[in-house]
GROMACS .gro file of C-alpha atoms in nm:
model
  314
    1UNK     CA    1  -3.963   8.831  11.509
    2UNK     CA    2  -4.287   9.040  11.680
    3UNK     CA    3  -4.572   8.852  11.522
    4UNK     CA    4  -4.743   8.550  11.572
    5UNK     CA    5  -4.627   8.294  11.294
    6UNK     CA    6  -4.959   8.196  11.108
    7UNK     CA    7  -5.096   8.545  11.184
    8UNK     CA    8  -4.783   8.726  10.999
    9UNK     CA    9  -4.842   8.495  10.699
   10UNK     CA   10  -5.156   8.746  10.677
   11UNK     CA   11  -4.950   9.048  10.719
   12UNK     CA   12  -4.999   9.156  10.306
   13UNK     CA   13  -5.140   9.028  10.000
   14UNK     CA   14  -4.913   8.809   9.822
   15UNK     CA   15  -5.033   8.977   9.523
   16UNK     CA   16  -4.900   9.306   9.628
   17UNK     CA   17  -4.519   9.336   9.591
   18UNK     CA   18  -4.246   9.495   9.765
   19UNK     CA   19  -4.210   9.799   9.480
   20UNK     CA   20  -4.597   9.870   9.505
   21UNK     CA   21  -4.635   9.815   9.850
   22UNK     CA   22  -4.358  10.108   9.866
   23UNK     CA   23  -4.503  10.306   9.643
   24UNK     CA   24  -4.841  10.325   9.783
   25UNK     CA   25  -4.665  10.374  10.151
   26UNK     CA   26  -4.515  10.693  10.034
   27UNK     CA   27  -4.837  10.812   9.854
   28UNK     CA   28  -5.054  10.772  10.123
   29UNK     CA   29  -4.927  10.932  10.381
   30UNK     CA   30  -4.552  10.915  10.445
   31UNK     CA   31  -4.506  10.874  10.805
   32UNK     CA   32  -4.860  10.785  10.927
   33UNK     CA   33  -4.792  10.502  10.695
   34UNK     CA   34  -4.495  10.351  10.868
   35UNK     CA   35  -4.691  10.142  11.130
   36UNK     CA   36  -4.553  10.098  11.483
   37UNK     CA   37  -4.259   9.936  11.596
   38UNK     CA   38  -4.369   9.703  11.872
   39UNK     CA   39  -4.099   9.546  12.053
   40UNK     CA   40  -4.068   9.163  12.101
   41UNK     CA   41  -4.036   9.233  12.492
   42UNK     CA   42  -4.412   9.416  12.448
   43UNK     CA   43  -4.541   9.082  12.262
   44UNK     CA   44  -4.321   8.822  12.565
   45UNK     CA   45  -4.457   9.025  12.863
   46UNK     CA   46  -4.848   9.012  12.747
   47UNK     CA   47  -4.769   8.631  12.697
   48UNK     CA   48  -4.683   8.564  13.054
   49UNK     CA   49  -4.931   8.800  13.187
   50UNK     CA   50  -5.217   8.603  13.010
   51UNK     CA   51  -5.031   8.218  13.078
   52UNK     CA   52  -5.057   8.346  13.449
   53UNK     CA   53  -5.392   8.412  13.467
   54UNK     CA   54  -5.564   8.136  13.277
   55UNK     CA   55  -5.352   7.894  13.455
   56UNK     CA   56  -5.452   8.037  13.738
   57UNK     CA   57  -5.847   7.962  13.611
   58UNK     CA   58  -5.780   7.610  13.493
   59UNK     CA   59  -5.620   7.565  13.835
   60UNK     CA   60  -5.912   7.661  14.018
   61UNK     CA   61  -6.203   7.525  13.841
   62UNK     CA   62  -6.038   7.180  13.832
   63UNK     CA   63  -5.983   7.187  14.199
   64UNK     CA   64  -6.358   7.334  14.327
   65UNK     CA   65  -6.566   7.061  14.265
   66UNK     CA   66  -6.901   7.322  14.270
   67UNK     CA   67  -6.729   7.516  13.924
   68UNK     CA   68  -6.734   7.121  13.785
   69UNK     CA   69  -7.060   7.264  13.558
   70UNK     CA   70  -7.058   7.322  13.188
   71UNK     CA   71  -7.058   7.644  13.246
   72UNK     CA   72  -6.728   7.674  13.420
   73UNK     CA   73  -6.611   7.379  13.174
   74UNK     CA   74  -6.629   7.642  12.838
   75UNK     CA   75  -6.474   7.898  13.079
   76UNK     CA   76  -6.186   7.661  13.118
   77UNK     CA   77  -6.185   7.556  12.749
   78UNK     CA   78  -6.166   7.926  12.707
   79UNK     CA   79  -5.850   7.981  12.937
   80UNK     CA   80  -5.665   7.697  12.767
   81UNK     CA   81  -5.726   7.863  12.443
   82UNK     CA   82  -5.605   8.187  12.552
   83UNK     CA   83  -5.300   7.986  12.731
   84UNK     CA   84  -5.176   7.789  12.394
   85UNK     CA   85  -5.169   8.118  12.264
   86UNK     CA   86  -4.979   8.247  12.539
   87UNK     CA   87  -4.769   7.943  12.518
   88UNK     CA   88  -4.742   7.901  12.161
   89UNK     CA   89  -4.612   8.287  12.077
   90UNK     CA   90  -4.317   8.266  12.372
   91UNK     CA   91  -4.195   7.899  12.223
   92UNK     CA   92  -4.191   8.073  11.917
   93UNK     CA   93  -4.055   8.366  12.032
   94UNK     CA   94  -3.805   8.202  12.239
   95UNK     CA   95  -3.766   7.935  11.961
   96UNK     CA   96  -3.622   8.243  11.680
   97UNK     CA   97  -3.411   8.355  11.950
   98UNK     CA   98  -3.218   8.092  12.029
   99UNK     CA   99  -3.188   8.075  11.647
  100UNK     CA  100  -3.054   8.462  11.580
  101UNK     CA  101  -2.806   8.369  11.843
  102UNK     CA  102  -2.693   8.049  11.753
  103UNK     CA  103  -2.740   7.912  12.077
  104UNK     CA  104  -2.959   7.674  11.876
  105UNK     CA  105  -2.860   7.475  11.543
  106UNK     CA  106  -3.079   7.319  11.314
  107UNK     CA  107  -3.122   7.213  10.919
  108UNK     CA  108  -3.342   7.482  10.763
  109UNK     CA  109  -3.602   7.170  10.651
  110UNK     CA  110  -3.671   7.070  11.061
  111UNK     CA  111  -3.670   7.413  11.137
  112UNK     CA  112  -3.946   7.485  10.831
  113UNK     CA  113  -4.115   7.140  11.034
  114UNK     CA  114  -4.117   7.315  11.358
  115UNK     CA  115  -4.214   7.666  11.256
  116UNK     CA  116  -4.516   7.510  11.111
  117UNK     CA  117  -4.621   7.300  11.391
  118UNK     CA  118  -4.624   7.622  11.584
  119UNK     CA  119  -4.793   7.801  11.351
  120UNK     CA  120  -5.072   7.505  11.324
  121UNK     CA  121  -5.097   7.544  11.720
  122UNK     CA  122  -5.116   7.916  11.750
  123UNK     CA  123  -5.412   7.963  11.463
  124UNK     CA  124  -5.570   7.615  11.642
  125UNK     CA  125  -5.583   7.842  11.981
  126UNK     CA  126  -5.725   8.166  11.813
  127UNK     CA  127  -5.965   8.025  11.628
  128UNK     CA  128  -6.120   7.779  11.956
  129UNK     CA  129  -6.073   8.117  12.162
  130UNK     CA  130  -6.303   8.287  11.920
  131UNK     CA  131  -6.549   7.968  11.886
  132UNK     CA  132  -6.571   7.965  12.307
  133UNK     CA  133  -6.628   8.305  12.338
  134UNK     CA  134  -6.945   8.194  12.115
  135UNK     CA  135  -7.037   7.921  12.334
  136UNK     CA  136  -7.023   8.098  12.647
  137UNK     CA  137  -7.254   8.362  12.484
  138UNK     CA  138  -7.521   8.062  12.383
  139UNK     CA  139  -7.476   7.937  12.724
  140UNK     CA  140  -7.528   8.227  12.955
  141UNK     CA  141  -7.858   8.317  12.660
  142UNK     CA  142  -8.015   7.925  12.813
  143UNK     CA  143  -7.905   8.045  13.128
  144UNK     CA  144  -8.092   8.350  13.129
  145UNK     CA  145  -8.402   8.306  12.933
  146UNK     CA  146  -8.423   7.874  12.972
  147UNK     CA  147  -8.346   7.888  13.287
  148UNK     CA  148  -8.558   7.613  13.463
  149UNK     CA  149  -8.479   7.362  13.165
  150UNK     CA  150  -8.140   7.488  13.180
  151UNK     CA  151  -7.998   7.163  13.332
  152UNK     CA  152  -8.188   6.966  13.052
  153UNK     CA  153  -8.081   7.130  12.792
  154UNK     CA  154  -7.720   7.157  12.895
  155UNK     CA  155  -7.605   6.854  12.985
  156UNK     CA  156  -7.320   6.745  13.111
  157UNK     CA  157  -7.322   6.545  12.770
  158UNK     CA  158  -7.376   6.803  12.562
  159UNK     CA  159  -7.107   7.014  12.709
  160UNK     CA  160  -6.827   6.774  12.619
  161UNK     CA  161  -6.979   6.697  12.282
  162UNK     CA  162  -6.971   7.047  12.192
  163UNK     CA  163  -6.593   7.084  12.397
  164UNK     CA  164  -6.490   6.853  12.184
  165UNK     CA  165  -6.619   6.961  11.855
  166UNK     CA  166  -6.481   7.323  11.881
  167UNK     CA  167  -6.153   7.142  11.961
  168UNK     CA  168  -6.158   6.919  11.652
  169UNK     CA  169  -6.316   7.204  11.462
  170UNK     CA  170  -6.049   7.473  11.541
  171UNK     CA  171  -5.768   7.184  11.468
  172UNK     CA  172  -5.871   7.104  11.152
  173UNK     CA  173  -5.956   7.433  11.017
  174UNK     CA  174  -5.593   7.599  11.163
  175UNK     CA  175  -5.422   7.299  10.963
  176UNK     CA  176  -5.653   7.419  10.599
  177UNK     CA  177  -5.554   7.800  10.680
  178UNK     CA  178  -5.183   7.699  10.745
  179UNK     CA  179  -5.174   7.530  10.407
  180UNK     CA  180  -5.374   7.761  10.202
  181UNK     CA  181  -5.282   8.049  10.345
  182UNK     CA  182  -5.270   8.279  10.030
  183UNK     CA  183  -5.631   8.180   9.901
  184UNK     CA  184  -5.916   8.390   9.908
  185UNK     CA  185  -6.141   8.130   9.966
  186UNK     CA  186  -5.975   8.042  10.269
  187UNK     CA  187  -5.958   8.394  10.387
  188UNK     CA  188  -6.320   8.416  10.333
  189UNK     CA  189  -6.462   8.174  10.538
  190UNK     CA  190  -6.245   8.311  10.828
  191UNK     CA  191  -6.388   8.612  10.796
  192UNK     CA  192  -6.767   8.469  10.724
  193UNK     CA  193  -6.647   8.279  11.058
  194UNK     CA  194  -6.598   8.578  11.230
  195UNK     CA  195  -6.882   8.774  11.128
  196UNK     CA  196  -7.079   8.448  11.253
  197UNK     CA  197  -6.958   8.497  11.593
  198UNK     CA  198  -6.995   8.844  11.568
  199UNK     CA  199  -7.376   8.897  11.475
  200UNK     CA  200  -7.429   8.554  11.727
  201UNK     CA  201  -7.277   8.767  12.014
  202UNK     CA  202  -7.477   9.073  11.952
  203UNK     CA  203  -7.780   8.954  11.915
  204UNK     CA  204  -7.780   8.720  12.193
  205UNK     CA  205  -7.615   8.989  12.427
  206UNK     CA  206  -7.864   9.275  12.293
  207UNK     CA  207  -8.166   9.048  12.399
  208UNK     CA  208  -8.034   8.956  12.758
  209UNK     CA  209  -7.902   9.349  12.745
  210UNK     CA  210  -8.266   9.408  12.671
  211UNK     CA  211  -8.404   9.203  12.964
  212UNK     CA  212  -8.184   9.335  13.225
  213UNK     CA  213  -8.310   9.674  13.148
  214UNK     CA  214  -8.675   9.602  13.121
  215UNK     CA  215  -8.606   9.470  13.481
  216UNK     CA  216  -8.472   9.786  13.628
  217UNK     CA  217  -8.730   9.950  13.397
  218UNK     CA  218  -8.966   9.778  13.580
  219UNK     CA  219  -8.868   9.841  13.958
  220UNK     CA  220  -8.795  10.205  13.860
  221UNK     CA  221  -9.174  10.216  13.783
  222UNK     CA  222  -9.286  10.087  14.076
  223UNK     CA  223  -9.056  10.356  14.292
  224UNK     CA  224  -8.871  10.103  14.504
  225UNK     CA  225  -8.576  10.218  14.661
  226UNK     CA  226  -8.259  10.089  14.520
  227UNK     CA  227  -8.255   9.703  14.597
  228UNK     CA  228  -7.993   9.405  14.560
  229UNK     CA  229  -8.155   9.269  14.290
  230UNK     CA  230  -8.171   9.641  14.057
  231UNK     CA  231  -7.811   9.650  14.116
  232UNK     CA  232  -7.737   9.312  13.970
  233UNK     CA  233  -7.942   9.375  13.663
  234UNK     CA  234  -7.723   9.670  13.595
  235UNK     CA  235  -7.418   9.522  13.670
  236UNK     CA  236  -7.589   9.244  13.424
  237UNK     CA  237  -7.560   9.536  13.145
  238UNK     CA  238  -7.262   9.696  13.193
  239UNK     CA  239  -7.092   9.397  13.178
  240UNK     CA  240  -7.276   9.272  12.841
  241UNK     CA  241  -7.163   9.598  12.709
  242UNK     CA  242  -6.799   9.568  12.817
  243UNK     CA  243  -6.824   9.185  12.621
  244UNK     CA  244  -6.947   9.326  12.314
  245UNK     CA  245  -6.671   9.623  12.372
  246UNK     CA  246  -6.377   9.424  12.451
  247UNK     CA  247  -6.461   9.157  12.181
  248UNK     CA  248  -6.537   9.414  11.910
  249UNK     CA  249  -6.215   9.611  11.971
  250UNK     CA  250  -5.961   9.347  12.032
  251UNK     CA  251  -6.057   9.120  11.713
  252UNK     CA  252  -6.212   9.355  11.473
  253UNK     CA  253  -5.882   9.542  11.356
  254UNK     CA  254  -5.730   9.204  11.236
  255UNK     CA  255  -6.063   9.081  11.026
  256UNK     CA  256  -6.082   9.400  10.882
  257UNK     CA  257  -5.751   9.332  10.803
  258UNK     CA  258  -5.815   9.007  10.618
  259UNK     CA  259  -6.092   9.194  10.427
  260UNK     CA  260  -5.896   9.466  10.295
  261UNK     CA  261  -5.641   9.159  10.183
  262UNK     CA  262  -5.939   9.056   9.982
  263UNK     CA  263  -6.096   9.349   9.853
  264UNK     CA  264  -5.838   9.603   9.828
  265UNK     CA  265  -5.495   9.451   9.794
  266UNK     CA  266  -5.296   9.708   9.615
  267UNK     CA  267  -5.518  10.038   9.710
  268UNK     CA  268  -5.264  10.274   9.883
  269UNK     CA  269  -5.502  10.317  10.151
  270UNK     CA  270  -5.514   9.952  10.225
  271UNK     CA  271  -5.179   9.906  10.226
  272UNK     CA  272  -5.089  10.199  10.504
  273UNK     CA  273  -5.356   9.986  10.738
  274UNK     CA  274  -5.153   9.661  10.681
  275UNK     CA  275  -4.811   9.850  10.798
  276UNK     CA  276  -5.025   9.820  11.167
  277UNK     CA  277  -5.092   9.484  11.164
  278UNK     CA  278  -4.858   9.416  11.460
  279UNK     CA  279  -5.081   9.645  11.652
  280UNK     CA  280  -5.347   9.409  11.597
  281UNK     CA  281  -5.194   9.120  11.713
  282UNK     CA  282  -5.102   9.266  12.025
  283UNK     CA  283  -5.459   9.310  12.039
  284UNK     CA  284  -5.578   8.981  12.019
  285UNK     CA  285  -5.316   8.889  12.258
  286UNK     CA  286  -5.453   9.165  12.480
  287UNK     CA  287  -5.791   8.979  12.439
  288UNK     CA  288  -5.601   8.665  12.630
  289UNK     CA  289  -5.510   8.929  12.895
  290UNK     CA  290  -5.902   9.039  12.948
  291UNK     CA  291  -6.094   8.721  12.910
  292UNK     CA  292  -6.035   8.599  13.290
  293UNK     CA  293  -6.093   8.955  13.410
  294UNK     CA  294  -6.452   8.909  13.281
  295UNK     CA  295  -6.534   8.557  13.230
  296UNK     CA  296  -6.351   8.447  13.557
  297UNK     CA  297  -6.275   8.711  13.810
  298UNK     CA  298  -6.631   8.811  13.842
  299UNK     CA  299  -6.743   8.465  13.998
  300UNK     CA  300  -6.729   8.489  14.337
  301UNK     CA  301  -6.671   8.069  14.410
  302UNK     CA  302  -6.416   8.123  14.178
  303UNK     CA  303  -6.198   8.462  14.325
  304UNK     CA  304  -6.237   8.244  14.631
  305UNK     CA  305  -6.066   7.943  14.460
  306UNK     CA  306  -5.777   8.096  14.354
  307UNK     CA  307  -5.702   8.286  14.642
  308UNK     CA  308  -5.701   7.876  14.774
  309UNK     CA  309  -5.468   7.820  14.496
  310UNK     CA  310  -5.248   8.130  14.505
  311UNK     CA  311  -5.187   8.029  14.888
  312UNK     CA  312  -5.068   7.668  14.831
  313UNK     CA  313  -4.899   7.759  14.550
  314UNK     CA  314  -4.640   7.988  14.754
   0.00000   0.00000   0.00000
């Protein structure tokens, strides 16, 4: 098995059969339709990668006491998102395994029990990955344009309210997508969900985008030589535009997915995109990979941090 458990429940319409699904393969291309064979090794290697480095995060914002803000808090809510997926695709990886060898015995009914306890775990970790990625967006937006009544508005308070409410959030909608998988309805509000986040992200980012240029706008005009602060205002935008980038490209191929499932089901075109839907979920694994690199990494308390940690660690 290659695929994340509640993710390959999504891997075709359940209205589209085997014969069709076939059919519509050979007509629409042949070969281009035959999707990519992405080894389990691929899918166990980007796991470990990504448990690495978000470990590595909640290791050193729980043991600086100046990244103990609610800033650095969603950051960390964000890392152990990305690490339960991490985690939750090698148990299950590890878990089939075991299985195919018969190293490991079980009744079909516990292992039914445990393959959907995984499943509710994985989709519970995408979906609060996606919803973080969100906050952190709203926060750095009060951060930039709030910020003297940042500390007001954000408090520490607030933070765990809203920690907490993603978390509840993200369990109890994982549990309704587990069990009604195959609905429409169900589909749709995950990808109304998405599109939320989506449009939230870009309009936020465009406006502090916006800012950052009208700053360097503004000391070009005044024909300063290049200064510390001009260089940190385009940093600021490259690295809004590498957000918007990396979050477009690494989820977007799997909701488009669910939308085809919706609104073209049996369409031969449709159904050569779905033969790639293990290329998406490397993707959004991928997206576990890149979150500390530009969440995390970039904070210079916090590079400083886990070079503390990587040294008493070894």
């Amino acid at each position: 098995m290659s695929t994340l458990a509640p993710l390959r429940l999504l891997r075709e319409p359940s209205n589209a059969s085997e014969g069709n699904h076939s059919n519509a393969t050979v007509g629409a291309g042949g070969g281009w339709c035959q999707g990519l064979d992405i080894p389990n090794e691929l899918f166990l290697a980007l796991g470990l990668v990504s448990l690495v480095e978000n470990l590595l995060v909640v290791a050193a914002i729980l043991k600086n006491r100046n990244l103990h803000s609610p800033t650095y808090y969603f950051i960390c809510c964000l890392a152990v998102s990305d690490m339960l997926v991490s985690i939750s695709n090698l148990a299950e990886m590890l878990f089939m395994l075991l299985l195919e060898h018969g190293v490991l015995v079980m009744r079909p009914s516990i292992v039914r029990h445990m393959d959907s306890v995984i499943d509710t775990l994985i989709c519970s970790s995408v979906v609060s990955s996606l919803s973080f990625l969100g906050v952190i967006a709203v926060d750095r937006y009060i951060t930039i344009f709030y910020a003297l009544r940042y500390h007001s508005i954000m408090t520490l308070q607030r933070a765990v309210v809203t920690m907490a409410s993603v978390w509840l959030a993200s369990t109890v909608s994982s549990t309704v997508l587990i069990a009604y998988y195959r609905s429409n309805t169900v589909l749709l509000c995950l990808i109304g969900f998405f599109l939320f986040m989506l449009v939230l992200m870009l309009v936020l980012y465009i406006h502090m985008f916006a800012l950052a240029r009208h700053h360097l706008h503004s000391i070009s005009s005044q024909q300063k030589p290049p200064t510390a602060h001009r260089g940190g205002s385009l940093k600021g935008a490259v690295t809004l535009t590498i957000l918007l980038g990396v979050f477009f490209i690494c989820w977007g191929p799997f909701f488009f997915h669910l939308i085809l499932i919706v609104t073209c089901p049996t369409n031969p075109f449709c159904t050569c995109f779905f033969s790639y839907f293990n290329l998406f979920l490397i993707l959004i694994i991928c997206n576990s990979v890149i979150d500390p690199l530009i969440y995390a990494f970039r904070s210079q308390e916090l590079r400083r941090t886990l070079r503390e940690v990587v040294t008493c660690s070894w």
